[in-house]
PDB file of C-alpha atoms and ligand atoms in Angstrom:
ATOM      1  CA  MET A   1      79.863  95.669 121.600  1.00  0.00           C
ATOM      2  CA  ARG A   2      81.748  98.944 121.218  1.00  0.00           C
ATOM      3  CA  VAL A   3      82.069  98.360 117.512  1.00  0.00           C
ATOM      4  CA  PHE A   4      78.343  97.766 117.212  1.00  0.00           C
ATOM      5  CA  VAL A   5      77.508 100.989 119.095  1.00  0.00           C
ATOM      6  CA  PHE A   6      79.940 102.932 116.930  1.00  0.00           C
ATOM      7  CA  MET A   7      78.421 101.511 113.723  1.00  0.00           C
ATOM      8  CA  CYS A   8      74.916 102.417 114.905  1.00  0.00           C
ATOM      9  CA  LEU A   9      76.005 105.949 115.768  1.00  0.00           C
ATOM     10  CA  LEU A  10      77.709 106.262 112.371  1.00  0.00           C
ATOM     11  CA  HIS A  11      74.546 105.028 110.715  1.00  0.00           C
ATOM     12  CA  ALA A  12      72.466 107.604 112.584  1.00  0.00           C
ATOM     13  CA  VAL A  13      74.822 110.414 111.552  1.00  0.00           C
ATOM     14  CA  VAL A  14      74.994 109.319 107.912  1.00  0.00           C
ATOM     15  CA  ALA A  15      71.200 109.018 107.762  1.00  0.00           C
ATOM     16  CA  GLN A  16      70.775 112.567 109.081  1.00  0.00           C
ATOM     17  CA  ILE A  17      72.927 114.089 106.337  1.00  0.00           C
ATOM     18  CA  SER A  18      70.675 113.421 103.392  1.00  0.00           C
ATOM     19  CA  ASN A  19      72.906 112.847 100.382  1.00  0.00           C
ATOM     20  CA  PRO A  20      75.444 115.644 101.029  1.00  0.00           C
ATOM     21  CA  TRP A  21      77.575 114.413  98.109  1.00  0.00           C
ATOM     22  CA  GLU A  22      75.008 115.013  95.426  1.00  0.00           C
ATOM     23  CA  GLY A  23      76.243 118.366  94.135  1.00  0.00           C
ATOM     24  CA  PRO A  24      74.499 120.402  91.408  1.00  0.00           C
ATOM     25  CA  GLY A  25      74.600 118.871  87.953  1.00  0.00           C
ATOM     26  CA  ARG A  26      75.565 115.438  89.239  1.00  0.00           C
ATOM     27  CA  THR A  27      73.750 112.239  88.377  1.00  0.00           C
ATOM     28  CA  PRO A  28      72.162 111.016  91.623  1.00  0.00           C
ATOM     29  CA  VAL A  29      73.967 108.001  93.022  1.00  0.00           C
ATOM     30  CA  VAL A  30      71.814 104.865  92.661  1.00  0.00           C
ATOM     31  CA  ASP A  31      71.471 102.692  95.781  1.00  0.00           C
ATOM     32  CA  ASP A  32      72.581  99.112  95.688  1.00  0.00           C
ATOM     33  CA  PRO A  33      69.205  97.276  95.676  1.00  0.00           C
ATOM     34  CA  ASN A  34      70.717  94.226  97.413  1.00  0.00           C
ATOM     35  CA  ALA A  35      71.523  96.272 100.494  1.00  0.00           C
ATOM     36  CA  GLY A  36      67.827  97.040 101.075  1.00  0.00           C
ATOM     37  CA  ASN A  37      66.831  93.385 100.578  1.00  0.00           C
ATOM     38  CA  ALA A  38      69.442  92.197 103.031  1.00  0.00           C
ATOM     39  CA  CYS A  39      68.018  94.672 105.530  1.00  0.00           C
ATOM     40  CA  SER A  40      64.481  93.316 105.324  1.00  0.00           C
ATOM     41  CA  VAL A  41      65.684  89.708 105.421  1.00  0.00           C
ATOM     42  CA  ASP A  42      68.040  90.007 108.379  1.00  0.00           C
ATOM     43  CA  GLN A  43      67.169  92.784 110.851  1.00  0.00           C
ATOM     44  CA  GLY A  44      70.323  92.060 112.882  1.00  0.00           C
ATOM     45  CA  THR A  45      72.662  93.209 110.155  1.00  0.00           C
ATOM     46  CA  CYS A  46      70.415  96.100 109.040  1.00  0.00           C
ATOM     47  CA  SER A  47      72.674  98.891 110.373  1.00  0.00           C
ATOM     48  CA  CYS A  48      75.761  97.342 108.827  1.00  0.00           C
ATOM     49  CA  CYS A  49      74.062  97.002 105.460  1.00  0.00           C
ATOM     50  CA  LEU A  50      72.862 100.588 105.482  1.00  0.00           C
ATOM     51  CA  ILE A  51      76.336 101.782 106.406  1.00  0.00           C
ATOM     52  CA  LEU A  52      77.821  99.706 103.596  1.00  0.00           C
ATOM     53  CA  GLN A  53      75.243 101.173 101.277  1.00  0.00           C
ATOM     54  CA  GLN A  54      76.239 104.725 102.292  1.00  0.00           C
ATOM     55  CA  LEU A  55      79.938 103.851 102.000  1.00  0.00           C
ATOM     56  CA  ASN A  56      79.377 102.558  98.479  1.00  0.00           C
ATOM     57  CA  ARG A  57      77.648 105.765  97.571  1.00  0.00           C
ATOM     58  CA  LEU A  58      80.586 107.731  98.993  1.00  0.00           C
ATOM     59  CA  LYS A  59      83.001 105.559  97.031  1.00  0.00           C
ATOM     60  CA  THR A  60      81.094 106.195  93.802  1.00  0.00           C
ATOM     61  CA  TYR A  61      80.945 109.917  94.594  1.00  0.00           C
ATOM     62  CA  PHE A  62      84.697 110.197  95.206  1.00  0.00           C
ATOM     63  CA  ASN A  63      85.490 108.109  92.154  1.00  0.00           C
ATOM     64  CA  GLN A  64      83.312 110.370  90.026  1.00  0.00           C
ATOM     65  CA  THR A  65      84.862 113.511  91.553  1.00  0.00           C
ATOM     66  CA  LEU A  66      88.374 112.180  90.945  1.00  0.00           C
ATOM     67  CA  TYR A  67      87.466 111.378  87.348  1.00  0.00           C
ATOM     68  CA  GLU A  68      86.103 114.907  86.769  1.00  0.00           C
ATOM     69  CA  MET A  69      89.183 116.506  88.381  1.00  0.00           C
ATOM     70  CA  GLN A  70      91.462 114.421  86.167  1.00  0.00           C
ATOM     71  CA  GLN A  71      89.492 115.560  83.099  1.00  0.00           C
ATOM     72  CA  GLU A  72      89.771 119.235  84.156  1.00  0.00           C
ATOM     73  CA  SER A  73      93.462 118.848  84.936  1.00  0.00           C
ATOM     74  CA  SER A  74      94.236 117.363  81.509  1.00  0.00           C
ATOM     75  CA  LEU A  75      92.221 120.167  79.849  1.00  0.00           C
ATOM     76  CA  MET A  76      94.264 122.764  81.755  1.00  0.00           C
ATOM     77  CA  THR A  77      97.548 121.048  80.839  1.00  0.00           C
ATOM     78  CA  GLN A  78      96.473 121.090  77.186  1.00  0.00           C
ATOM     79  CA  THR A  79      95.595 124.823  77.376  1.00  0.00           C
ATOM     80  CA  LEU A  80      98.939 125.591  79.016  1.00  0.00           C
ATOM     81  CA  ASN A  81     100.799 123.632  76.321  1.00  0.00           C
ATOM     82  CA  ASN A  82      98.931 125.580  73.623  1.00  0.00           C
ATOM     83  CA  ILE A  83      99.875 128.897  75.244  1.00  0.00           C
ATOM     84  CA  GLU A  84     103.521 127.809  75.487  1.00  0.00           C
ATOM     85  CA  ALA A  85     103.566 126.599  71.875  1.00  0.00           C
ATOM     86  CA  SER A  86     102.072 129.879  70.601  1.00  0.00           C
ATOM     87  CA  ARG A  87     104.680 132.148  72.197  1.00  0.00           C
ATOM     88  CA  ALA A  88     105.871 134.780  69.746  1.00  0.00           C
ATOM     89  CA  ALA A  89     108.184 137.658  70.674  1.00  0.00           C
ATOM     90  CA  PHE A  90     111.162 139.315  69.058  1.00  0.00           C
ATOM     91  CA  SER A  91     113.425 142.266  69.612  1.00  0.00           C
ATOM     92  CA  ALA A  92     116.321 143.497  67.502  1.00  0.00           C
ATOM     93  CA  SER A  93     118.532 146.537  67.011  1.00  0.00           C
ATOM     94  CA  LEU A  94     119.743 147.919  63.708  1.00  0.00           C
ATOM     95  CA  PHE A  95     123.495 147.395  64.070  1.00  0.00           C
ATOM     96  CA  THR A  96     125.435 144.638  65.776  1.00  0.00           C
ATOM     97  CA  ASP A  97     128.137 146.817  67.397  1.00  0.00           C
ATOM     98  CA  GLU A  98     128.775 150.353  68.639  1.00  0.00           C
ATOM     99  CA  GLN A  99     130.721 151.515  65.606  1.00  0.00           C
ATOM    100  CA  PHE A 100     129.200 154.684  64.124  1.00  0.00           C
ATOM    101  CA  ARG A 101     127.488 153.921  60.815  1.00  0.00           C
ATOM    102  CA  CYS A 102     124.434 154.898  58.812  1.00  0.00           C
ATOM    103  CA  PHE A 103     121.618 152.936  57.205  1.00  0.00           C
ATOM    104  CA  GLY A 104     120.305 154.738  54.096  1.00  0.00           C
ATOM    105  CA  PRO A 105     119.322 156.869  52.357  1.00  0.00           C
ATOM    106  CA  LEU A 106     118.041 154.206  49.923  1.00  0.00           C
ATOM    107  CA  ASP A 107     115.917 154.501  46.824  1.00  0.00           C
ATOM    108  CA  PRO A 108     113.263 153.164  46.592  1.00  0.00           C
ATOM    109  CA  ASN A 109     111.780 152.740  50.101  1.00  0.00           C
ATOM    110  CA  SER A 110     113.441 149.738  51.691  1.00  0.00           C
ATOM    111  CA  ASN A 111     112.972 147.438  54.649  1.00  0.00           C
ATOM    112  CA  ILE A 112     115.040 148.422  57.642  1.00  0.00           C
ATOM    113  CA  ILE A 113     116.852 145.210  58.492  1.00  0.00           C
ATOM    114  CA  TYR A 114     117.487 145.009  62.215  1.00  0.00           C
ATOM    115  CA  LYS A 115     120.486 142.696  62.357  1.00  0.00           C
ATOM    116  CA  ASN A 116     121.210 142.420  66.067  1.00  0.00           C
ATOM    117  CA  VAL A 117     118.598 139.978  67.378  1.00  0.00           C
ATOM    118  CA  TYR A 118     118.115 140.012  71.159  1.00  0.00           C
ATOM    119  CA  LEU A 119     115.218 137.584  71.183  1.00  0.00           C
ATOM    120  CA  ASN A 120     113.268 135.665  68.545  1.00  0.00           C
ATOM    121  CA  LEU A 121     110.820 133.309  70.296  1.00  0.00           C
ATOM    122  CA  GLY A 122     109.212 131.100  67.675  1.00  0.00           C
ATOM    123  CA  ALA A 123     111.607 132.476  64.979  1.00  0.00           C
ATOM    124  CA  HIS A 124     108.874 134.554  63.340  1.00  0.00           C
ATOM    125  CA  TYR A 125     111.206 137.524  62.761  1.00  0.00           C
ATOM    126  CA  ASN A 126     113.359 137.008  59.664  1.00  0.00           C
ATOM    127  CA  VAL A 127     116.764 138.594  60.254  1.00  0.00           C
ATOM    128  CA  SER A 128     117.623 138.505  56.507  1.00  0.00           C
ATOM    129  CA  THR A 129     114.586 140.529  55.441  1.00  0.00           C
ATOM    130  CA  GLY A 130     113.536 142.419  58.613  1.00  0.00           C
ATOM    131  CA  VAL A 131     110.018 140.990  58.264  1.00  0.00           C
ATOM    132  CA  PHE A 132     107.956 139.628  61.169  1.00  0.00           C
ATOM    133  CA  THR A 133     105.296 137.158  60.030  1.00  0.00           C
ATOM    134  CA  ALA A 134     102.339 136.771  62.410  1.00  0.00           C
ATOM    135  CA  PRO A 135     102.091 133.064  63.280  1.00  0.00           C
ATOM    136  CA  TYR A 136      98.485 133.300  64.542  1.00  0.00           C
ATOM    137  CA  SER A 137      95.517 135.623  64.252  1.00  0.00           C
ATOM    138  CA  GLY A 138      95.686 137.751  67.343  1.00  0.00           C
ATOM    139  CA  VAL A 139      96.479 141.012  69.044  1.00  0.00           C
ATOM    140  CA  TYR A 140     100.116 142.094  68.780  1.00  0.00           C
ATOM    141  CA  THR A 141     102.185 144.935  70.205  1.00  0.00           C
ATOM    142  CA  PHE A 142     105.005 146.598  68.222  1.00  0.00           C
ATOM    143  CA  THR A 143     107.464 149.290  69.160  1.00  0.00           C
ATOM    144  CA  VAL A 144     110.022 151.042  66.991  1.00  0.00           C
ATOM    145  CA  SER A 145     112.614 153.512  68.203  1.00  0.00           C
ATOM    146  CA  VAL A 146     114.179 155.718  65.573  1.00  0.00           C
ATOM    147  CA  TYR A 147     117.323 157.719  66.201  1.00  0.00           C
ATOM    148  CA  SER A 148     119.909 159.485  64.109  1.00  0.00           C
ATOM    149  CA  ASP A 149     123.076 161.445  64.762  1.00  0.00           C
ATOM    150  CA  ALA A 150     124.138 163.952  62.083  1.00  0.00           C
ATOM    151  CA  GLY A 151     127.715 164.106  63.331  1.00  0.00           C
ATOM    152  CA  ALA A 152     127.581 167.915  63.834  1.00  0.00           C
ATOM    153  CA  PRO A 153     124.816 170.536  64.346  1.00  0.00           C
ATOM    154  CA  GLY A 154     123.529 171.898  61.033  1.00  0.00           C
ATOM    155  CA  ASN A 155     124.357 168.712  59.130  1.00  0.00           C
ATOM    156  CA  LEU A 156     121.568 167.096  57.170  1.00  0.00           C
ATOM    157  CA  LEU A 157     119.417 165.001  59.496  1.00  0.00           C
ATOM    158  CA  SER A 158     116.385 162.963  58.452  1.00  0.00           C
ATOM    159  CA  ALA A 159     115.372 160.321  60.964  1.00  0.00           C
ATOM    160  CA  CYS A 160     112.156 158.662  59.891  1.00  0.00           C
ATOM    161  CA  ALA A 161     110.530 155.274  59.502  1.00  0.00           C
ATOM    162  CA  SER A 162     107.194 153.758  58.563  1.00  0.00           C
ATOM    163  CA  LEU A 163     105.683 150.702  60.221  1.00  0.00           C
ATOM    164  CA  GLN A 164     103.838 148.667  57.599  1.00  0.00           C
ATOM    165  CA  VAL A 165     101.517 145.664  57.617  1.00  0.00           C
ATOM    166  CA  ASN A 166     101.324 143.856  54.247  1.00  0.00           C
ATOM    167  CA  ASN A 167     102.927 146.929  52.591  1.00  0.00           C
ATOM    168  CA  GLN A 168     100.263 149.260  54.038  1.00  0.00           C
ATOM    169  CA  HIS A 169     101.497 152.210  56.071  1.00  0.00           C
ATOM    170  CA  VAL A 170     100.222 151.914  59.665  1.00  0.00           C
ATOM    171  CA  ALA A 171     102.303 154.298  61.781  1.00  0.00           C
ATOM    172  CA  ALA A 172     105.232 156.648  61.334  1.00  0.00           C
ATOM    173  CA  ALA A 173     108.113 158.069  63.323  1.00  0.00           C
ATOM    174  CA  LYS A 174     109.781 161.254  62.111  1.00  0.00           C
ATOM    175  CA  ASP A 175     112.129 163.924  63.407  1.00  0.00           C
ATOM    176  CA  GLN A 176     113.813 166.324  61.003  1.00  0.00           C
ATOM    177  CA  ASN A 177     115.478 169.264  62.727  1.00  0.00           C
ATOM    178  CA  THR A 178     118.808 170.412  61.316  1.00  0.00           C
ATOM    179  CA  SER A 179     119.314 172.928  64.154  1.00  0.00           C
ATOM    180  CA  ASP A 180     120.453 170.160  66.458  1.00  0.00           C
ATOM    181  CA  GLN A 181     122.727 167.167  66.027  1.00  0.00           C
ATOM    182  CA  GLU A 182     120.526 164.260  67.097  1.00  0.00           C
ATOM    183  CA  ASP A 183     116.938 163.358  66.332  1.00  0.00           C
ATOM    184  CA  SER A 184     114.737 160.586  67.636  1.00  0.00           C
ATOM    185  CA  ALA A 185     111.155 159.365  67.490  1.00  0.00           C
ATOM    186  CA  THR A 186     109.126 156.309  68.540  1.00  0.00           C
ATOM    187  CA  ILE A 187     106.188 154.181  67.462  1.00  0.00           C
ATOM    188  CA  ALA A 188     104.152 152.037  69.854  1.00  0.00           C
ATOM    189  CA  VAL A 189     101.056 150.301  68.505  1.00  0.00           C
ATOM    190  CA  VAL A 190      98.737 147.441  69.379  1.00  0.00           C
ATOM    191  CA  LEU A 191      97.340 145.747  66.256  1.00  0.00           C
ATOM    192  CA  GLN A 192      94.853 143.046  65.412  1.00  0.00           C
ATOM    193  CA  LEU A 193      96.551 140.818  62.814  1.00  0.00           C
ATOM    194  CA  ARG A 194      95.616 137.726  60.856  1.00  0.00           C
ATOM    195  CA  ALA A 195      97.897 134.702  60.610  1.00  0.00           C
ATOM    196  CA  ARG A 196     100.630 135.270  57.961  1.00  0.00           C
ATOM    197  CA  ASP A 197     100.304 139.084  58.008  1.00  0.00           C
ATOM    198  CA  GLN A 198     103.736 140.634  57.433  1.00  0.00           C
ATOM    199  CA  VAL A 199     105.014 143.473  59.602  1.00  0.00           C
ATOM    200  CA  VAL A 200     108.102 145.463  58.657  1.00  0.00           C
ATOM    201  CA  VAL A 201     109.673 148.870  59.270  1.00  0.00           C
ATOM    202  CA  LYS A 202     110.463 150.732  56.034  1.00  0.00           C
ATOM    203  CA  LEU A 203     112.894 153.553  55.481  1.00  0.00           C
ATOM    204  CA  PRO A 204     111.212 156.277  53.362  1.00  0.00           C
ATOM    205  CA  LYS A 205     113.534 157.177  50.520  1.00  0.00           C
ATOM    206  CA  THR A 206     114.974 160.492  51.803  1.00  0.00           C
ATOM    207  CA  CYS A 207     115.496 159.198  55.352  1.00  0.00           C
ATOM    208  CA  PHE A 208     118.590 157.681  56.946  1.00  0.00           C
ATOM    209  CA  LEU A 209     119.571 156.473  60.394  1.00  0.00           C
ATOM    210  CA  CYS A 210     123.029 156.961  61.930  1.00  0.00           C
ATOM    211  CA  ASP A 211     123.690 155.193  65.188  1.00  0.00           C
ATOM    212  CA  ASP A 212     126.587 154.172  67.420  1.00  0.00           C
ATOM    213  CA  SER A 213     124.858 152.713  70.474  1.00  0.00           C
ATOM    214  CA  PHE A 214     121.880 150.411  69.679  1.00  0.00           C
ATOM    215  CA  TYR A 215     119.451 153.358  69.552  1.00  0.00           C
ATOM    216  CA  ASN A 216     117.383 151.959  66.649  1.00  0.00           C
ATOM    217  CA  THR A 217     115.244 149.022  67.716  1.00  0.00           C
ATOM    218  CA  PHE A 218     112.234 147.064  66.483  1.00  0.00           C
ATOM    219  CA  SER A 219     110.309 144.793  68.874  1.00  0.00           C
ATOM    220  CA  GLY A 220     107.008 142.953  68.875  1.00  0.00           C
ATOM    221  CA  PHE A 221     105.098 140.275  70.704  1.00  0.00           C
ATOM    222  CA  LEU A 222     101.824 138.395  70.616  1.00  0.00           C
ATOM    223  CA  LEU A 223      99.527 139.660  73.359  1.00  0.00           C
ATOM    224  CA  TYR A 224      96.876 136.954  72.840  1.00  0.00           C
ATOM    225  CA  VAL A 225      95.492 134.695  70.142  1.00  0.00           C
ATOM    226  CA  THR A 226      92.047 135.379  68.650  1.00  0.00           C
ATOM    227  CA  GLU A 227      89.966 133.031  66.482  1.00  0.00           C
TER     228      GLU A 227
HETATM  229  C1  NAG B 301      85.191 105.078  88.474  1.00  0.00           C
HETATM  230  O1  NAG B 301      84.733 105.958  87.454  1.00  0.00           O
HETATM  231  C2  NAG B 301      85.134 105.587  86.144  1.00  0.00           C
HETATM  232  C3  NAG B 301      84.692 106.720  85.200  1.00  0.00           C
HETATM  233  O2  NAG B 301      83.433 107.226  85.489  1.00  0.00           O
HETATM  234  C4  NAG B 301      84.520 104.236  85.780  1.00  0.00           C
HETATM  235  O3  NAG B 301      84.935 103.873  84.490  1.00  0.00           O
HETATM  236  C5  NAG B 301      85.008 103.208  86.811  1.00  0.00           C
HETATM  237  O4  NAG B 301      84.412 101.976  86.551  1.00  0.00           O
HETATM  238  C6  NAG B 301      84.675 103.658  88.219  1.00  0.00           C
HETATM  239  N1  NAG B 301      85.283 102.737  89.166  1.00  0.00           N
HETATM  240  C7  NAG B 301      84.671 102.366  90.261  1.00  0.00           C
HETATM  241  C8  NAG B 301      85.452 101.448  91.163  1.00  0.00           C
HETATM  242  O5  NAG B 301      83.545 102.744  90.527  1.00  0.00           O
HETATM  243  C1  NAG B 302     113.887 134.751  55.340  1.00  0.00           C
HETATM  244  O1  NAG B 302     113.305 135.223  54.146  1.00  0.00           O
HETATM  245  C2  NAG B 302     114.002 134.771  52.983  1.00  0.00           C
HETATM  246  C3  NAG B 302     113.380 135.499  51.802  1.00  0.00           C
HETATM  247  O2  NAG B 302     111.980 135.350  51.790  1.00  0.00           O
HETATM  248  C4  NAG B 302     113.880 133.262  52.902  1.00  0.00           C
HETATM  249  O3  NAG B 302     114.573 132.793  51.774  1.00  0.00           O
HETATM  250  C5  NAG B 302     114.475 132.650  54.174  1.00  0.00           C
HETATM  251  O4  NAG B 302     114.286 131.249  54.157  1.00  0.00           O
HETATM  252  C6  NAG B 302     113.837 133.249  55.390  1.00  0.00           C
HETATM  253  N1  NAG B 302     114.537 132.789  56.558  1.00  0.00           N
HETATM  254  C7  NAG B 302     113.945 132.132  57.537  1.00  0.00           C
HETATM  255  C8  NAG B 302     114.801 131.738  58.680  1.00  0.00           C
HETATM  256  O5  NAG B 302     112.762 131.873  57.487  1.00  0.00           O
HETATM  257  C1  NAG B 303     115.206 171.988  66.744  1.00  0.00           C
HETATM  258  O1  NAG B 303     116.268 171.820  67.662  1.00  0.00           O
HETATM  259  C2  NAG B 303     116.628 172.979  68.378  1.00  0.00           C
HETATM  260  C3  NAG B 303     117.866 172.691  69.206  1.00  0.00           C
HETATM  261  O2  NAG B 303     117.634 171.585  70.056  1.00  0.00           O
HETATM  262  C4  NAG B 303     115.456 173.452  69.208  1.00  0.00           C
HETATM  263  O3  NAG B 303     115.766 174.658  69.912  1.00  0.00           O
HETATM  264  C5  NAG B 303     114.232 173.671  68.317  1.00  0.00           C
HETATM  265  O4  NAG B 303     113.110 173.982  69.088  1.00  0.00           O
HETATM  266  C6  NAG B 303     113.953 172.438  67.467  1.00  0.00           C
HETATM  267  N1  NAG B 303     112.896 172.731  66.513  1.00  0.00           N
HETATM  268  C7  NAG B 303     111.830 171.980  66.397  1.00  0.00           C
HETATM  269  C8  NAG B 303     110.859 172.377  65.320  1.00  0.00           C
HETATM  270  O5  NAG B 303     111.636 170.988  67.085  1.00  0.00           O
END
């Protein structure tokens, strides 16, 4: 008897909430036609049949929701994998130890080859040539720090560099002041590149860089991919 009263109450409650599970954009859940027939044939089991009918609709609703959540989850996993696979970042300094030495002057203009690689995610920076090749079209950030020590005040000092994309000059760093002993300059740019664009720092032919403490660095990373 208790069970019967409970079922009737449940039926009343379910009937009052008219289709709460039909959210926007969802295909309406189709009733089981047999449930209605059973109800008209046997009035005694009417409440049970209606409850079963509502339970079936709930079951279909939850199954559909689960299916959609699984689809969304696999889409998100795929996106995350793509982001992880497209990671590109590098950072390197000119010399590999703290021994005082100079790079340049060289004629003609030459690539500055940053030999001491701190990081090379995706291996898009070539340590033999000093060239970073953009793996994807996207927005990239690059920084270059240029430093030189003349050894003594009044000595010739010419610390300069040119950041180039596909051999086109994009940005420069320059400090030439023979009154002091050390000169430094920096470049920081954000660039839109196409896949396979080549980025390198060149040493203009009269310039040279003398360093004894990892002052000269070249770094870059992919901010985000564009189509
Ligand atoms: C659940 O949903 C999936 C996808 O919509 C469907 O293939 C499957 O038959 C459904 N299962 C049940 C028990 O309704
Ligand atoms: C670096 O560039 C040189 C010259 O283009 C090439 O021979 C070499 O395979 C490259 N190294 C890597 C690791 O890609
Ligand atoms: C060159 O360096 C000296 C010594 O640090 C400084 O007094 C002077 O202002 C500098 N000149 C320029 C053009 O920066």
